[in-house]
Amino acid sequence: EAKEFRDDNIEKLKVRGNVQAIKGALTKINQRIREVEKSDMDRNAKREAIRQLNVRKDQFARRLAPQVG
């Protein structure tokens, strides 16, 4: 029965794995943003670091959107 379910839903299971991986990456990026915000970097360095992290976050989100939408 489990094998039949897996066979019937293999594509959904693959998408779910991809979604979970991307969500994990987004969580790590958000954690890094919080670390930068709390750091003793100067204001301009923080702004640039956070901007770059948000670019990466946007790239991951764009990869996620077609899979869940």
XYZ file of N, CA, C and O in Angstrom:
276
model
N 0.817 -1.189 0.000
C 0.000 0.000 0.000
C 0.871 1.268 0.000
O 0.577 2.215 -0.718
N 1.936 1.285 0.794
C 2.828 2.447 0.830
C 3.527 2.630 -0.506
O 3.683 3.751 -0.993
N 3.932 1.512 -1.120
C 4.602 1.587 -2.429
C 3.636 2.123 -3.474
O 4.010 2.938 -4.313
N 2.401 1.696 -3.412
C 1.390 2.173 -4.357
C 1.168 3.685 -4.181
O 1.107 4.428 -5.159
N 1.082 4.118 -2.929
C 0.923 5.550 -2.666
C 2.116 6.324 -3.227
O 1.947 7.345 -3.886
N 3.317 5.809 -2.966
C 4.525 6.469 -3.450
C 4.509 6.539 -4.968
O 4.795 7.582 -5.555
N 4.193 5.446 -5.615
C 4.160 5.410 -7.083
C 3.124 6.381 -7.647
O 3.362 7.041 -8.652
N 1.983 6.476 -6.975
C 0.917 7.364 -7.435
C 1.240 8.846 -7.221
O 0.698 9.707 -7.901
N 2.104 9.119 -6.258
C 2.372 10.513 -5.868
C 3.836 10.914 -5.982
O 4.267 11.872 -5.344
N 4.592 10.225 -6.810
C 6.039 10.452 -6.888
C 6.378 11.905 -7.236
O 7.288 12.489 -6.661
N 5.640 12.495 -8.147
C 5.939 13.882 -8.534
C 5.668 14.845 -7.378
O 6.454 15.757 -7.128
N 4.576 14.640 -6.674
C 4.269 15.488 -5.523
C 5.330 15.337 -4.441
O 5.710 16.314 -3.793
N 5.813 14.133 -4.249
C 6.832 13.892 -3.236
C 8.153 14.565 -3.617
O 8.852 15.108 -2.751
N 8.481 14.558 -4.897
C 9.697 15.241 -5.357
C 9.576 16.736 -5.122
O 10.513 17.380 -4.648
N 8.422 17.297 -5.450
C 8.205 18.733 -5.259
C 8.294 19.061 -3.776
O 8.903 20.062 -3.381
N 7.705 18.231 -2.950
C 7.736 18.482 -1.502
C 9.165 18.524 -1.000
O 9.529 19.391 -0.191
N 10.006 17.615 -1.476
C 11.411 17.619 -1.075
C 12.108 18.904 -1.486
O 12.874 19.485 -0.718
N 11.834 19.352 -2.708
C 12.425 20.602 -3.187
C 11.936 21.786 -2.361
O 12.709 22.677 -2.017
N 10.654 21.799 -2.072
C 10.073 22.891 -1.281
C 10.728 22.926 0.103
O 11.104 23.997 0.594
N 10.881 21.771 0.721
C 11.492 21.723 2.055
C 12.932 22.221 2.012
O 13.370 22.948 2.914
N 13.674 21.855 0.977
C 15.063 22.304 0.856
C 15.132 23.819 0.687
O 15.973 24.485 1.308
N 14.268 24.367 -0.128
C 14.267 25.810 -0.358
C 13.846 26.549 0.912
O 14.434 27.569 1.286
N 12.835 26.026 1.613
C 12.407 26.649 2.870
C 13.552 26.657 3.878
O 13.753 27.641 4.604
N 14.314 25.580 3.915
C 15.471 25.520 4.812
C 16.506 26.573 4.457
O 17.077 27.229 5.339
N 16.756 26.740 3.161
C 17.711 27.750 2.714
C 17.226 29.147 3.075
O 18.013 29.995 3.523
N 15.937 29.399 2.899
C 15.377 30.711 3.247
C 15.497 30.979 4.747
O 15.794 32.100 5.161
N 15.294 29.963 5.548
C 15.434 30.105 6.998
C 16.866 30.484 7.360
O 17.097 31.387 8.183
N 17.850 29.834 6.723
C 19.248 30.146 6.999
C 19.590 31.571 6.573
O 20.331 32.273 7.267
N 19.060 31.994 5.436
C 19.314 33.364 4.980
C 18.711 34.361 5.967
O 19.351 35.361 6.317
N 17.499 34.099 6.427
C 16.866 34.994 7.407
C 17.672 35.054 8.708
O 17.814 36.129 9.303
N 18.214 33.918 9.125
C 19.052 33.902 10.321
C 20.304 34.755 10.102
O 20.713 35.508 10.982
N 20.888 34.629 8.925
C 22.086 35.413 8.610
C 21.767 36.913 8.594
O 22.563 37.718 9.075
N 20.606 37.279 8.074
C 20.196 38.688 8.077
C 20.121 39.196 9.519
O 20.607 40.292 9.823
N 19.526 38.420 10.405
C 19.430 38.827 11.809
C 20.822 38.976 12.438
O 21.066 39.894 13.219
N 21.743 38.060 12.073
C 23.108 38.159 12.588
C 23.777 39.450 12.115
O 24.459 40.121 12.895
N 23.590 39.781 10.846
C 24.174 41.008 10.299
C 23.578 42.220 11.010
O 24.299 43.156 11.371
N 22.271 42.210 11.218
C 21.613 43.336 11.884
C 22.191 43.572 13.283
O 22.317 44.720 13.715
N 22.523 42.499 13.974
C 23.040 42.609 15.338
C 24.552 42.830 15.390
O 25.095 43.099 16.457
N 25.214 42.705 14.261
C 26.674 42.781 14.241
C 27.170 44.210 14.458
O 26.397 45.169 14.444
N 28.482 44.327 14.621
C 29.086 45.642 14.795
C 29.634 46.209 13.483
O 30.448 47.123 13.493
N 29.156 45.674 12.369
C 29.539 46.200 11.059
C 29.040 47.643 10.946
O 28.051 48.005 11.586
N 29.724 48.427 10.125
C 29.223 49.787 9.942
C 27.941 49.759 9.115
O 27.599 48.766 8.479
N 27.244 50.855 9.173
C 25.906 50.964 8.578
C 25.888 50.588 7.097
O 25.013 49.845 6.645
N 26.851 51.074 6.322
C 26.882 50.797 4.883
C 27.187 49.335 4.591
O 26.608 48.740 3.682
N 28.084 48.744 5.373
C 28.413 47.332 5.189
C 27.204 46.458 5.511
O 26.924 45.483 4.799
N 26.494 46.807 6.571
C 25.281 46.066 6.925
C 24.261 46.146 5.797
O 23.674 45.139 5.406
N 24.049 47.364 5.306
C 23.068 47.568 4.249
C 23.400 46.704 3.035
O 22.535 46.031 2.476
N 24.680 46.695 2.627
C 25.088 45.922 1.457
C 24.971 44.415 1.717
O 24.508 43.662 0.860
N 25.377 43.971 2.895
C 25.283 42.543 3.222
C 23.826 42.087 3.215
O 23.499 41.031 2.660
N 22.958 42.882 3.802
C 21.532 42.529 3.846
C 20.939 42.580 2.444
O 20.131 41.724 2.079
N 21.358 43.543 1.642
C 20.864 43.621 0.262
C 21.233 42.350 -0.495
O 20.394 41.748 -1.164
N 22.475 41.905 -0.364
C 22.918 40.690 -1.053
C 22.155 39.464 -0.561
O 21.784 38.597 -1.359
N 21.932 39.386 0.732
C 21.162 38.263 1.279
C 19.726 38.286 0.763
O 19.155 37.234 0.453
N 19.141 39.462 0.660
C 17.780 39.560 0.137
C 17.714 39.187 -1.338
O 16.717 38.607 -1.789
N 18.763 39.478 -2.091
C 18.820 39.041 -3.500
C 18.808 37.515 -3.548
O 18.062 36.915 -4.334
N 19.622 36.880 -2.709
C 19.642 35.408 -2.669
C 18.292 34.852 -2.248
O 17.795 33.864 -2.803
N 17.684 35.496 -1.258
C 16.372 35.051 -0.776
C 15.339 35.145 -1.898
O 14.531 34.232 -2.093
N 15.384 36.228 -2.645
C 14.470 36.417 -3.773
C 14.668 35.330 -4.830
O 13.697 34.804 -5.384
N 15.921 34.982 -5.097
C 16.202 33.930 -6.079
C 15.599 32.599 -5.637
O 15.000 31.888 -6.443
N 15.763 32.264 -4.369
C 15.173 31.024 -3.854
C 13.648 31.073 -3.932
O 12.997 30.103 -4.310
N 13.077 32.204 -3.562
C 11.608 32.329 -3.585
C 11.078 32.181 -5.002
O 10.027 31.569 -5.217
N 11.792 32.713 -5.977
C 11.364 32.580 -7.372
C 11.429 31.126 -7.842
O 10.621 30.699 -8.658
N 12.378 30.376 -7.320
C 12.452 28.950 -7.653
C 11.325 28.175 -6.988
O 10.824 27.187 -7.523
N 10.897 28.642 -5.841
C 9.840 27.974 -5.098
C 8.463 28.218 -5.687
O 7.632 27.319 -5.755
N 8.215 29.435 -6.149
C 6.878 29.840 -6.601
C 6.272 28.897 -7.639
O 5.112 28.491 -7.484
N 6.982 28.530 -8.707
C 6.344 27.648 -9.697
C 6.003 26.255 -9.138
O 5.080 25.601 -9.617
N 6.732 25.825 -8.136
C 6.504 24.485 -7.587
C 5.270 24.424 -6.707
O 4.635 23.382 -6.614
N 4.945 25.514 -6.056
C 3.797 25.493 -5.141
C 2.580 26.178 -5.739
O 1.488 26.055 -5.220
N 2.791 26.942 -6.778
C 1.684 27.696 -7.368
C 1.124 26.973 -8.494
O 0.200 26.635 -8.981
